[in-house]
JSON list of C-alpha atoms and ligand atoms in Angstrom, two decimals:
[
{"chain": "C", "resi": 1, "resn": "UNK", "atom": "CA", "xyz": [73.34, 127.02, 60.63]},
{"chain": "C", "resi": 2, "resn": "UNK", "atom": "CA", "xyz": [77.27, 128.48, 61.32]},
{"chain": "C", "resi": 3, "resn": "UNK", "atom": "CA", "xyz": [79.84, 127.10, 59.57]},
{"chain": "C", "resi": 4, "resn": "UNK", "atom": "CA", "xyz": [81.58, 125.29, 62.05]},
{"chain": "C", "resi": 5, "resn": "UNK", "atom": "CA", "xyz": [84.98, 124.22, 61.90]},
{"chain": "C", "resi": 6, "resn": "UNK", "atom": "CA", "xyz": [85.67, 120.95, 64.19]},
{"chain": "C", "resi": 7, "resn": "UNK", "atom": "CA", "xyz": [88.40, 122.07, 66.27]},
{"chain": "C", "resi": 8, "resn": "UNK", "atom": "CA", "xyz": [90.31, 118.56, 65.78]},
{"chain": "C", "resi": 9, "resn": "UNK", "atom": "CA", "xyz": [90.83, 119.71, 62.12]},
{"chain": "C", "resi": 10, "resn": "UNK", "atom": "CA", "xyz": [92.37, 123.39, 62.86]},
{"chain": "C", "resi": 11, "resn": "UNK", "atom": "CA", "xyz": [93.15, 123.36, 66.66]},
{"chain": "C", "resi": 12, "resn": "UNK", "atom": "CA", "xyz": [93.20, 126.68, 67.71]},
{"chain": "C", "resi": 13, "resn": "UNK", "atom": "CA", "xyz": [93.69, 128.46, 64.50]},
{"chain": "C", "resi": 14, "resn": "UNK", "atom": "CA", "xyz": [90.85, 130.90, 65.51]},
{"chain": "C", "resi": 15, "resn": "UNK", "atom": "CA", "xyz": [92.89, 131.82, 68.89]},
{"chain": "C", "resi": 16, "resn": "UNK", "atom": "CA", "xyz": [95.86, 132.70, 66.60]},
{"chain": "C", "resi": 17, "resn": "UNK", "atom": "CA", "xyz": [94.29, 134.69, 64.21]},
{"chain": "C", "resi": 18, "resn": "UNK", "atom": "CA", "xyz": [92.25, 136.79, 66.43]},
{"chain": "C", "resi": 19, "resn": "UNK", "atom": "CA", "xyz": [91.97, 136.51, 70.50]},
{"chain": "C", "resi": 20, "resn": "UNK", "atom": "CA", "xyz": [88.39, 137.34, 70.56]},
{"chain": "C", "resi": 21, "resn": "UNK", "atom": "CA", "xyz": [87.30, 135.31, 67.85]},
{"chain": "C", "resi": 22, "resn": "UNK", "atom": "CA", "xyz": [84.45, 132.59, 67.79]},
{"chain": "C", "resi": 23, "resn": "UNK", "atom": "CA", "xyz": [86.09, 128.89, 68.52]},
{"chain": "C", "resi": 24, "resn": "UNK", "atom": "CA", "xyz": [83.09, 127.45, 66.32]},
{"chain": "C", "resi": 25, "resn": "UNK", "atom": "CA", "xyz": [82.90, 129.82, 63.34]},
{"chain": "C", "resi": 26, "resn": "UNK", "atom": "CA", "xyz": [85.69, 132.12, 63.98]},
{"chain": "C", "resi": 27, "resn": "UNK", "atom": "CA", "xyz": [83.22, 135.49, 64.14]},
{"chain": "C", "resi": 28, "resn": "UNK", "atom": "CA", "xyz": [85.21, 138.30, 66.15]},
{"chain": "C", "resi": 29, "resn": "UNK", "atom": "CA", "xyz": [83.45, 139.38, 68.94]},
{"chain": "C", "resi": 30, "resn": "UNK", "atom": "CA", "xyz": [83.77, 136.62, 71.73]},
{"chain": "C", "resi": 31, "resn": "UNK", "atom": "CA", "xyz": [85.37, 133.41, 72.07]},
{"chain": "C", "resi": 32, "resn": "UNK", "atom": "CA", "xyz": [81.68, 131.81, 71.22]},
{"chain": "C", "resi": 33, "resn": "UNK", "atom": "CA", "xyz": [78.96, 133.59, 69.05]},
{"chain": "C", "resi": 34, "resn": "UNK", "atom": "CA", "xyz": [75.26, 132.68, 70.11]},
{"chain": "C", "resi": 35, "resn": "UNK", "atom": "CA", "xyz": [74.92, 131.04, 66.78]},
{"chain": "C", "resi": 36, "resn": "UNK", "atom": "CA", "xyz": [77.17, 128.58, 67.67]},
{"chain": "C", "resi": 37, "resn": "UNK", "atom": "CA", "xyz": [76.65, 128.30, 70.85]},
{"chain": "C", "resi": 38, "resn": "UNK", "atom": "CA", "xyz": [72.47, 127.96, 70.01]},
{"chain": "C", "resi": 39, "resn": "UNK", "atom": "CA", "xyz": [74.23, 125.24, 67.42]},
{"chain": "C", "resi": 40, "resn": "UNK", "atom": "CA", "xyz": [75.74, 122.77, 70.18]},
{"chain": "C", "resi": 41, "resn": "UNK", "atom": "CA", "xyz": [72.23, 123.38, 72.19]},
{"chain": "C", "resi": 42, "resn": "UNK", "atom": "CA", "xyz": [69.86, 122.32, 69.25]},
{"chain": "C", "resi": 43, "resn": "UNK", "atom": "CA", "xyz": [72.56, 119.33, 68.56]},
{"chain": "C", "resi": 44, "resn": "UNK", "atom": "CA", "xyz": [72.35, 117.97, 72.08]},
{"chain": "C", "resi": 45, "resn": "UNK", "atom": "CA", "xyz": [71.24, 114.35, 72.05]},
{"chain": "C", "resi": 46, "resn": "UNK", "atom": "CA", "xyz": [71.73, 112.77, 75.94]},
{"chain": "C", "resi": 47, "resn": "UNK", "atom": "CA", "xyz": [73.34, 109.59, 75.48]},
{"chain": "C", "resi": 48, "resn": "UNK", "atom": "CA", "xyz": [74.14, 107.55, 78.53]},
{"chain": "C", "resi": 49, "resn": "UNK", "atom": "CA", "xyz": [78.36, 107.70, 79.32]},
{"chain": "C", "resi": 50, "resn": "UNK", "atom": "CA", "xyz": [78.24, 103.90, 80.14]},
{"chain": "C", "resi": 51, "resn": "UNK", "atom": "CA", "xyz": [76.23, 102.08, 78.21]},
{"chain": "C", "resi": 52, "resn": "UNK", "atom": "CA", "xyz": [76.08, 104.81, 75.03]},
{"chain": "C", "resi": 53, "resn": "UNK", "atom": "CA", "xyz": [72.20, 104.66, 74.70]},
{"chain": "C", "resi": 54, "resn": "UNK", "atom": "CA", "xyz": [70.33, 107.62, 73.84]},
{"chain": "C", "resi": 55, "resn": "UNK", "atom": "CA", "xyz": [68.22, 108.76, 77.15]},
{"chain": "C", "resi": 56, "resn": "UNK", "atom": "CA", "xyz": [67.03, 111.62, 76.74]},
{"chain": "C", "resi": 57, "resn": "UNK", "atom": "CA", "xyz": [65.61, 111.77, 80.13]},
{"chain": "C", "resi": 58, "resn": "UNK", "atom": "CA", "xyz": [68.83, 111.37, 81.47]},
{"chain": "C", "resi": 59, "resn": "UNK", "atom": "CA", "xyz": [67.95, 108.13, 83.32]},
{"chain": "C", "resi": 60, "resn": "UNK", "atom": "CA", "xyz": [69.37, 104.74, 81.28]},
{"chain": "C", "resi": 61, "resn": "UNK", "atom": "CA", "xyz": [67.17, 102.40, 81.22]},
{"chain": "C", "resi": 62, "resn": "UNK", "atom": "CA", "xyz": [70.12, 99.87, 81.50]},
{"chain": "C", "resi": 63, "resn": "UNK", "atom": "CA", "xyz": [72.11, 101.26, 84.07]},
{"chain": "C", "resi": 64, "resn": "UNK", "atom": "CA", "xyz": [69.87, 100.68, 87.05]},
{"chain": "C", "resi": 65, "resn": "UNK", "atom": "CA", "xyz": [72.35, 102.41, 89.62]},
{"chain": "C", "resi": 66, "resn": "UNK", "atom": "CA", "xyz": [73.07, 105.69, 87.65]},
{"chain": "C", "resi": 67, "resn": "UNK", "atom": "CA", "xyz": [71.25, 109.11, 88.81]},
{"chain": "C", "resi": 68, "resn": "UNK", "atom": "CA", "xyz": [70.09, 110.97, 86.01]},
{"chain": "C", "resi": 69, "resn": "UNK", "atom": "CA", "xyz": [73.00, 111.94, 83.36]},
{"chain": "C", "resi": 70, "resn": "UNK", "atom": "CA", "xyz": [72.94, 114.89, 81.34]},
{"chain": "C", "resi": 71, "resn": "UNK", "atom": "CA", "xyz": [76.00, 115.30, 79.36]},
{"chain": "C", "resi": 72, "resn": "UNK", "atom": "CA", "xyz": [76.49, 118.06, 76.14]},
{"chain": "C", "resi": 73, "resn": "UNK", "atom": "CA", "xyz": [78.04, 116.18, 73.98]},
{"chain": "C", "resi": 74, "resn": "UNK", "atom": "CA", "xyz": [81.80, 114.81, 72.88]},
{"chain": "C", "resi": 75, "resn": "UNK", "atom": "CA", "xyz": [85.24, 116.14, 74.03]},
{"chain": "C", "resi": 76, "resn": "UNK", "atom": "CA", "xyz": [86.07, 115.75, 70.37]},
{"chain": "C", "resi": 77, "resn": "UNK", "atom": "CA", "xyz": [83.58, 118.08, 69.26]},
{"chain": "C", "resi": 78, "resn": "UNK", "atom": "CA", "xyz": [83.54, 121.99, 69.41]},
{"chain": "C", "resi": 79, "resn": "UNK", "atom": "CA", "xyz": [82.54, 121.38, 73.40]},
{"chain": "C", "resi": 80, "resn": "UNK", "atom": "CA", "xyz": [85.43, 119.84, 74.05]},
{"chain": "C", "resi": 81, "resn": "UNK", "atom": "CA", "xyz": [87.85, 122.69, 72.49]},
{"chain": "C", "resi": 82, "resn": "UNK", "atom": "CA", "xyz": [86.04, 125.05, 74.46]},
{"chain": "C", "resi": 83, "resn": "UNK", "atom": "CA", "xyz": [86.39, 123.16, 77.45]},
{"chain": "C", "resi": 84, "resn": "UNK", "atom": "CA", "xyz": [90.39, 123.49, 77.13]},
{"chain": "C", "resi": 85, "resn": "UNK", "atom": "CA", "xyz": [90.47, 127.10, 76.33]},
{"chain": "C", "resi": 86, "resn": "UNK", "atom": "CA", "xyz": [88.49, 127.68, 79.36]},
{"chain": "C", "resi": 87, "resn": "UNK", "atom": "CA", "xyz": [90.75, 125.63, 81.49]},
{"chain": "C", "resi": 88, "resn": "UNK", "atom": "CA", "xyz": [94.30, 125.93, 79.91]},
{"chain": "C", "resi": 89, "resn": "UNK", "atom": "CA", "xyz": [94.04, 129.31, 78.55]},
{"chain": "C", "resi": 90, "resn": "UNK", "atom": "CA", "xyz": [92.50, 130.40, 81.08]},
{"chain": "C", "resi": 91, "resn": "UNK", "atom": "CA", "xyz": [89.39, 132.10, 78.89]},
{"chain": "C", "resi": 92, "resn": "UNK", "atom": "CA", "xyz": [86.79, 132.82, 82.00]},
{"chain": "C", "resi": 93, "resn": "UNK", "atom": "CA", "xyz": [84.71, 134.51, 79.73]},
{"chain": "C", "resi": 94, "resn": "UNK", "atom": "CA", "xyz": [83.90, 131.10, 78.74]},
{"chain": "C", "resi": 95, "resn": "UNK", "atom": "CA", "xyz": [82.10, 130.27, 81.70]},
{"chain": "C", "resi": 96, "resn": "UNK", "atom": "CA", "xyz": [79.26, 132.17, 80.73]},
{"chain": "C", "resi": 97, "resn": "UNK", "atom": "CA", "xyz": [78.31, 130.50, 77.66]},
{"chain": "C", "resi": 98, "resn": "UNK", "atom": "CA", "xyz": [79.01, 127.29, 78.76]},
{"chain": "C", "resi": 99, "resn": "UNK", "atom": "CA", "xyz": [77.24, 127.78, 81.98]},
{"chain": "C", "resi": 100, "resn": "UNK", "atom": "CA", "xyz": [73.82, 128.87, 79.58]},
{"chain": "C", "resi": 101, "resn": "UNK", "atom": "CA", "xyz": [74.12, 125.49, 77.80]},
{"chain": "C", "resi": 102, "resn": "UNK", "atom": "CA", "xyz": [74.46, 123.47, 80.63]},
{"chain": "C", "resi": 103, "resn": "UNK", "atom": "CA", "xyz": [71.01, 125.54, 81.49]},
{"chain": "C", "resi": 104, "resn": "UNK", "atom": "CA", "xyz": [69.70, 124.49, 78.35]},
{"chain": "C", "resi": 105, "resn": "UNK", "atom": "CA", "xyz": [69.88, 121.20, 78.31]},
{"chain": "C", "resi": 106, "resn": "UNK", "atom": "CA", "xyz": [69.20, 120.42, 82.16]},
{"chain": "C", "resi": 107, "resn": "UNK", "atom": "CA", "xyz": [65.34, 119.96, 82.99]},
{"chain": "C", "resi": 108, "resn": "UNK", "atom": "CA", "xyz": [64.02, 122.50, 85.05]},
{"chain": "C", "resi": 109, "resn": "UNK", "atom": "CA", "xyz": [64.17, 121.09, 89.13]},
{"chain": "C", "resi": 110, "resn": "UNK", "atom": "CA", "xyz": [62.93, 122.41, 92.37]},
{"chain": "C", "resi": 111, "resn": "UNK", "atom": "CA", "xyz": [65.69, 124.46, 94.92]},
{"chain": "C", "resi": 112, "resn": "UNK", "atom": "CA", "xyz": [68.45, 122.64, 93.25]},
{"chain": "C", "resi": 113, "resn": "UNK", "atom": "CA", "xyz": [71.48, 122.60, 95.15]},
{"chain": "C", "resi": 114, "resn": "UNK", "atom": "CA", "xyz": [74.78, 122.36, 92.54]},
{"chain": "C", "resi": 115, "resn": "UNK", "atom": "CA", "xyz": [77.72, 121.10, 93.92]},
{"chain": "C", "resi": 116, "resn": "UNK", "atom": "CA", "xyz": [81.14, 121.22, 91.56]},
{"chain": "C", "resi": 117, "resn": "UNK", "atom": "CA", "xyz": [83.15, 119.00, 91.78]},
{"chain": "C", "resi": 118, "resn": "UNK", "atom": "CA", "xyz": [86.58, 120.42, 93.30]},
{"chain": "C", "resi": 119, "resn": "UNK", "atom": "CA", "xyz": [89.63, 120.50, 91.61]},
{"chain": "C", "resi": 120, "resn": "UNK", "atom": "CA", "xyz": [92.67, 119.76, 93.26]},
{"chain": "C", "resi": 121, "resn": "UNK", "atom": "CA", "xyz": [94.48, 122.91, 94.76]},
{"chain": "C", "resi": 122, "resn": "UNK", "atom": "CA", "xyz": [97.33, 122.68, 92.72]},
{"chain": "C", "resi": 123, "resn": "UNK", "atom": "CA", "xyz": [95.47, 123.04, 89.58]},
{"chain": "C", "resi": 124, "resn": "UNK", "atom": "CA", "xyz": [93.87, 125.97, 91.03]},
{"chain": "C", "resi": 125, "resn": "UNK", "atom": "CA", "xyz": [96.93, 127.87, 91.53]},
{"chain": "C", "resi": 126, "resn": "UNK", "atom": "CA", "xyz": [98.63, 126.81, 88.03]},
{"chain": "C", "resi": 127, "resn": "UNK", "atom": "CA", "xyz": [95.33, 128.14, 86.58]},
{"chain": "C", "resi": 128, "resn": "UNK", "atom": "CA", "xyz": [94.29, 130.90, 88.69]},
{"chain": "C", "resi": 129, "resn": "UNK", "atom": "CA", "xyz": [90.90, 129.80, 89.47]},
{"chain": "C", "resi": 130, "resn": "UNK", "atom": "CA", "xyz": [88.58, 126.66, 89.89]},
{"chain": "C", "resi": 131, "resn": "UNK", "atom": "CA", "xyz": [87.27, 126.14, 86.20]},
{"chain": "C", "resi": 132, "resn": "UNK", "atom": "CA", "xyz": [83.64, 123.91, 87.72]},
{"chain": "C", "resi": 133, "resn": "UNK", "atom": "CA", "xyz": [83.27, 126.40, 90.30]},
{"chain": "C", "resi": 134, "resn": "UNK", "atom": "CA", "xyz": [83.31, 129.49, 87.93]},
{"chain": "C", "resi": 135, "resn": "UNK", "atom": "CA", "xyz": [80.87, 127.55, 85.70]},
{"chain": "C", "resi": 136, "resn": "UNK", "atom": "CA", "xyz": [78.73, 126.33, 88.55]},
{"chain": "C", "resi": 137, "resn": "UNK", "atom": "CA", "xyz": [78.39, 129.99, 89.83]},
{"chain": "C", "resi": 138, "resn": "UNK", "atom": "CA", "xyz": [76.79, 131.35, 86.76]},
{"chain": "C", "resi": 139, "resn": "UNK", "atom": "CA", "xyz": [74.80, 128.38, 86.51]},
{"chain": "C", "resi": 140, "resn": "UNK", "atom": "CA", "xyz": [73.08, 129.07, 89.79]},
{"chain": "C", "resi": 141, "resn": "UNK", "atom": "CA", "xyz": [72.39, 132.57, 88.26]},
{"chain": "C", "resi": 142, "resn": "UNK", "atom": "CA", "xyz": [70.68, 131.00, 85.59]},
{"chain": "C", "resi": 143, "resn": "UNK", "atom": "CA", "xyz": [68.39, 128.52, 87.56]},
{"chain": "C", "resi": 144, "resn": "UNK", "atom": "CA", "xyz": [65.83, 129.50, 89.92]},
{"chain": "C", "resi": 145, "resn": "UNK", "atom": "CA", "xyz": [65.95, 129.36, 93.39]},
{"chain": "C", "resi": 146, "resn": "UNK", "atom": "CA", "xyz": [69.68, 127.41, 92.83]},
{"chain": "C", "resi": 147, "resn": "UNK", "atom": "CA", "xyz": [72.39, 127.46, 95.66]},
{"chain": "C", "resi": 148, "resn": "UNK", "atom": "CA", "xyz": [75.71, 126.53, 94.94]},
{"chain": "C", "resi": 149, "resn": "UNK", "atom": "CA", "xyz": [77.33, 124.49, 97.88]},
{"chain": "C", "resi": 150, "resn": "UNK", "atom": "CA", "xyz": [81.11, 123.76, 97.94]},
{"chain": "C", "resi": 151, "resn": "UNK", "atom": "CA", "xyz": [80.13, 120.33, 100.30]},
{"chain": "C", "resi": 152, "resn": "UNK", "atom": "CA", "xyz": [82.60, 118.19, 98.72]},
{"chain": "C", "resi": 153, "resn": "UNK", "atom": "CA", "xyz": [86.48, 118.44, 99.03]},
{"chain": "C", "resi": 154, "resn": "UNK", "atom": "CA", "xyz": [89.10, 116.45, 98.30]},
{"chain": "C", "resi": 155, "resn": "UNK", "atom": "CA", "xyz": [91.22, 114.36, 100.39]},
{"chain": "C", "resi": 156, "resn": "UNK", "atom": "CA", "xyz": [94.03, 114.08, 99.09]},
{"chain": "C", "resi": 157, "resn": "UNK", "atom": "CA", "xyz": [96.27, 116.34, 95.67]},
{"chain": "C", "resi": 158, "resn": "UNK", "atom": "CA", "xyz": [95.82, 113.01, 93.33]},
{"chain": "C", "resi": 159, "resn": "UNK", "atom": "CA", "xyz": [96.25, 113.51, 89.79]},
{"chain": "C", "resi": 160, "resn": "UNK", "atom": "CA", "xyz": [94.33, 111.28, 87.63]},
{"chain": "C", "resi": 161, "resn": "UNK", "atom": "CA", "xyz": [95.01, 112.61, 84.37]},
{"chain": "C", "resi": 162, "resn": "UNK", "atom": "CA", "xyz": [97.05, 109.72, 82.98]},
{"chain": "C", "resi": 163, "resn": "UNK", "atom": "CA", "xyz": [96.55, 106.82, 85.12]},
{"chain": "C", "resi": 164, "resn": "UNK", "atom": "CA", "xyz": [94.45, 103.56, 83.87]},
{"chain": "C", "resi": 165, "resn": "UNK", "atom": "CA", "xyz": [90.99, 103.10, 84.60]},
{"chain": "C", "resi": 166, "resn": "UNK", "atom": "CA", "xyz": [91.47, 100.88, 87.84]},
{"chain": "C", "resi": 167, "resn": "UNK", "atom": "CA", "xyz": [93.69, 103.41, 89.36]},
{"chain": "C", "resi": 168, "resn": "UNK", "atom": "CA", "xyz": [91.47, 105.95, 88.79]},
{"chain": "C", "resi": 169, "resn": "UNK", "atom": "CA", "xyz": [88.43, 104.37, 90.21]},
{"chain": "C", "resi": 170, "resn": "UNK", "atom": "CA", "xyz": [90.11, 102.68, 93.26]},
{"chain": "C", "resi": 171, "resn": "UNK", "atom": "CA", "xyz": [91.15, 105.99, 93.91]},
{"chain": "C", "resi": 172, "resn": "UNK", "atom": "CA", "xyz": [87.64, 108.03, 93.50]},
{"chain": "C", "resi": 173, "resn": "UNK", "atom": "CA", "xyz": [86.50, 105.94, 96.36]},
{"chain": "C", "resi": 174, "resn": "UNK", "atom": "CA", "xyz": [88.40, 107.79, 98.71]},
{"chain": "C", "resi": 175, "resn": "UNK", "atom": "CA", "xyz": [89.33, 110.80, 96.96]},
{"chain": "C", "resi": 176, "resn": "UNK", "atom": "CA", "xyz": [86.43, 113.01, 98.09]},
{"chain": "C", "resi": 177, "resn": "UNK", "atom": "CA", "xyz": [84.71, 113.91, 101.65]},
{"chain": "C", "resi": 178, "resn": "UNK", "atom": "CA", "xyz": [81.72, 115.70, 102.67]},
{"chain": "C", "resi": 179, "resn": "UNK", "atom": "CA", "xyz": [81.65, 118.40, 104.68]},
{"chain": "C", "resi": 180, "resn": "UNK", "atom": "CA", "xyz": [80.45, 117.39, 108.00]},
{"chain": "C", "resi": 181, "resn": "UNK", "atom": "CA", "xyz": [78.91, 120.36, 108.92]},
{"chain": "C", "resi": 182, "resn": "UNK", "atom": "CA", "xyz": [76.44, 120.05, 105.90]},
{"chain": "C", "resi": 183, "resn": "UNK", "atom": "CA", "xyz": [72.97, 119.82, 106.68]},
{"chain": "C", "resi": 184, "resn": "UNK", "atom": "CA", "xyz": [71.24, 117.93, 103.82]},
{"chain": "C", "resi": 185, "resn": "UNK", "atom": "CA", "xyz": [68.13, 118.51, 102.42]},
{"chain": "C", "resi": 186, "resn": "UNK", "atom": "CA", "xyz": [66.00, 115.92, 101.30]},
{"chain": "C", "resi": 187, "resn": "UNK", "atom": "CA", "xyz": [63.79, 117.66, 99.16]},
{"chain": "C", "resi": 188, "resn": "UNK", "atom": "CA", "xyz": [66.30, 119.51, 97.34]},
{"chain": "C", "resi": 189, "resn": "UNK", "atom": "CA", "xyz": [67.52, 118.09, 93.94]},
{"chain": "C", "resi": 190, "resn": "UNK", "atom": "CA", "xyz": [71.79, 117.75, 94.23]},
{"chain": "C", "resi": 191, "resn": "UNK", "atom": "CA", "xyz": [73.25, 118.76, 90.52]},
{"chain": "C", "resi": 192, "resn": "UNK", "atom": "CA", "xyz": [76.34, 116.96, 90.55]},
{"chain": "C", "resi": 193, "resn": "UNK", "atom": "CA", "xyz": [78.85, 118.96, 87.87]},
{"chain": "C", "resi": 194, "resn": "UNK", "atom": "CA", "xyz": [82.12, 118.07, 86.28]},
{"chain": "C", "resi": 195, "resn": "UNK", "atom": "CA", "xyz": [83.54, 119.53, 83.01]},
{"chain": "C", "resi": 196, "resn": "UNK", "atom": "CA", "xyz": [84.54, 115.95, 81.74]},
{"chain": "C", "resi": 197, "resn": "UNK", "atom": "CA", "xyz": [83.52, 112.00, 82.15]},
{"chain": "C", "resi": 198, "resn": "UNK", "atom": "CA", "xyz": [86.15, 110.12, 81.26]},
{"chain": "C", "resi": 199, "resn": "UNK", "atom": "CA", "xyz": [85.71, 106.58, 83.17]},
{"chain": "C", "resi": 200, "resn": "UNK", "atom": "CA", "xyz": [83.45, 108.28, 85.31]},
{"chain": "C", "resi": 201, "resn": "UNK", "atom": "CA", "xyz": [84.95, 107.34, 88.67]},
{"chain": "C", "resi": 202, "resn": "UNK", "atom": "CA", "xyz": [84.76, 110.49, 90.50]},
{"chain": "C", "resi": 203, "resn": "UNK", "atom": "CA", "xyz": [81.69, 111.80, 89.67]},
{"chain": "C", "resi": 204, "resn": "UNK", "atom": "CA", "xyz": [80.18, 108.05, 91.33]},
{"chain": "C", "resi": 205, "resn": "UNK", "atom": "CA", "xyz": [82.07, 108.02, 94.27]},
{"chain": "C", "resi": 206, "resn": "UNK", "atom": "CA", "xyz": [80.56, 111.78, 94.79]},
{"chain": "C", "resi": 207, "resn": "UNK", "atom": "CA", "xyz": [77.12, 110.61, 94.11]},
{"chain": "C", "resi": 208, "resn": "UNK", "atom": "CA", "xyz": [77.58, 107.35, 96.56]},
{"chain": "C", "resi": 209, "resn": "UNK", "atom": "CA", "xyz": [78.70, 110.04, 99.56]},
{"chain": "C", "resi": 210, "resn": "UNK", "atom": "CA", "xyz": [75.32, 111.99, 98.83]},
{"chain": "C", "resi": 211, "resn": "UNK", "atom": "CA", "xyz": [73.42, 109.00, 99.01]},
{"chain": "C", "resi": 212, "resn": "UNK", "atom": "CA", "xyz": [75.16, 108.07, 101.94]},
{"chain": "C", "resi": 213, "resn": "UNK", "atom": "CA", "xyz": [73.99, 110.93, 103.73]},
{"chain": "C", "resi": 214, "resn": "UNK", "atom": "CA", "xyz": [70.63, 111.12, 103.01]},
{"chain": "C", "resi": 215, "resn": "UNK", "atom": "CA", "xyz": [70.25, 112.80, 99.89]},
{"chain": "C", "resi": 216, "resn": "UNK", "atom": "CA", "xyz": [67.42, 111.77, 97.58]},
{"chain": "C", "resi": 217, "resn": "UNK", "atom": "CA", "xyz": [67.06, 113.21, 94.37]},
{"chain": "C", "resi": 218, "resn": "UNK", "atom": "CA", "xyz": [70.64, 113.76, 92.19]},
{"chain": "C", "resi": 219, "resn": "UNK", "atom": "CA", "xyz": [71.58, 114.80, 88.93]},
{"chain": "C", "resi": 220, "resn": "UNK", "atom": "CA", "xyz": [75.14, 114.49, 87.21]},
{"chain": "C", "resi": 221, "resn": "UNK", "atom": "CA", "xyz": [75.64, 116.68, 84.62]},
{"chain": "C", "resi": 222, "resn": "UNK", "atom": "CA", "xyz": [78.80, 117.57, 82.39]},
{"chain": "C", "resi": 223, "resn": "UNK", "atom": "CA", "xyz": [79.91, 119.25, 79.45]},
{"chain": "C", "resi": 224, "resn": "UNK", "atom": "CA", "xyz": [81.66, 116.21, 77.44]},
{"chain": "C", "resi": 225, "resn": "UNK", "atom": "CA", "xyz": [82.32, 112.43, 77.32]},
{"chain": "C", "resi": 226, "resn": "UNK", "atom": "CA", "xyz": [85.85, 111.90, 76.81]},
{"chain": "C", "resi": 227, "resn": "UNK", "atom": "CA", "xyz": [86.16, 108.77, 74.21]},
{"chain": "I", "resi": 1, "resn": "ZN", "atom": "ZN1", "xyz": [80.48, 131.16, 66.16]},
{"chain": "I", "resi": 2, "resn": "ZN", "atom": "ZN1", "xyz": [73.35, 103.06, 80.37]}
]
């Protein structure tokens, strides 16, 4: 097992010493080893974001309304430090890895369709690129028979980093469309993807427009549940 260093004791000490080092164990070579990454895979328990109940089938047994949830694990774990180089250090090498253990812990569906959820353009420019879109991309590499379909966009350039939780999900509601073009198909399985839940908001009012229009089978899945 790598010796892992939780980022929230030495954040980013690896990125200082060395730029290609291992966030997880600090080994030079890339920014994470397969140990590690093989680490955060075999440590993957699927608990469900609202109701915190291990479901390792992804659908809660509580939460009646949910689709199927997979989620990788906590924002305060390695996951989540690796989510923020990716993003605001703009490591895309990243999106490899992370786009293998999303793979991993995903059960296998037929022709899924993965739709990322967009980020709002500003964000894109500041950054240089759209961080669930990268990831999505070499997800549907990994998957067979996958499509990636950029059917959702946003309405308006609302922030929601920082507002409280009933601003954020009166907001969701109208926050995304779907493209009205888009032909769905029924048999398909929709994979839903988002780098963080934090309340959750937007990655419901996405799955309520897919069910809207027809779509059957969906699947949310994202790399860490912010606390
Ligand atoms: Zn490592
Ligand atoms: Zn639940």
């Amino acid at each position: 097992m790598p010796n892992i260093v939780k980022n929230t004791t030495f954040p980013g000490l690896f990125s200082l010493l060395a730029p290609h080092s291992c966030r997880g164990c600090g080994h030079i070579g890339q920014p994470l080893c397969d140990r590690c990454k093989n680490y955060i895979i075999s440590q993957h328990q699927n608990l469900c974001p609202i109701c915190r109940q291990l479901s390792p089938t992804g659908k809660c047994p509580n939460c009646k309304n949910l689709p199927p949830i997979f989620i990788v694990g906590n924002r305060s774990d390695l996951i989540g430090d690796l989510i923020h180089v990716f993003k605001y250090n703009s490591v895309r090498s990243l999106a490899v890895p992370l786009a293998e253990i999303l793979n991993a812990i995903l059960p296998s569906v037929k022709n899924p369709i993965i739709i990322p959820l967009p980020t709002i353009n500003r964000h894109i420019r500041e950054r240089g690129f759209s961080h669930t879109e990268l990831i999505a991309k070499h997800l549907v590499k990994l998957r067979q028979n996958a499509k990636l379909e950029n059917i959702l966009s946003r309405q308006r350039n609302t922030v929601q980093v920082g507002s409280t939780r009933e601003t954020r999900l009166a907001q969701a509601t109208t926050a995304y469309q779907l493209d009205p073009n888009i032909k769905i198909s029924p048999k398909s399985t929709y994979i839903l993807f988002d780098d963080v839940w934090t309340t959750g908001a937007s990655l419901q009012a996405a799955h309520a427009l897919l069910k809207r229009a027809g779509t059957e089978n969906i699947i949310i899945t994202v790399l860490a549940l912010s606390q």
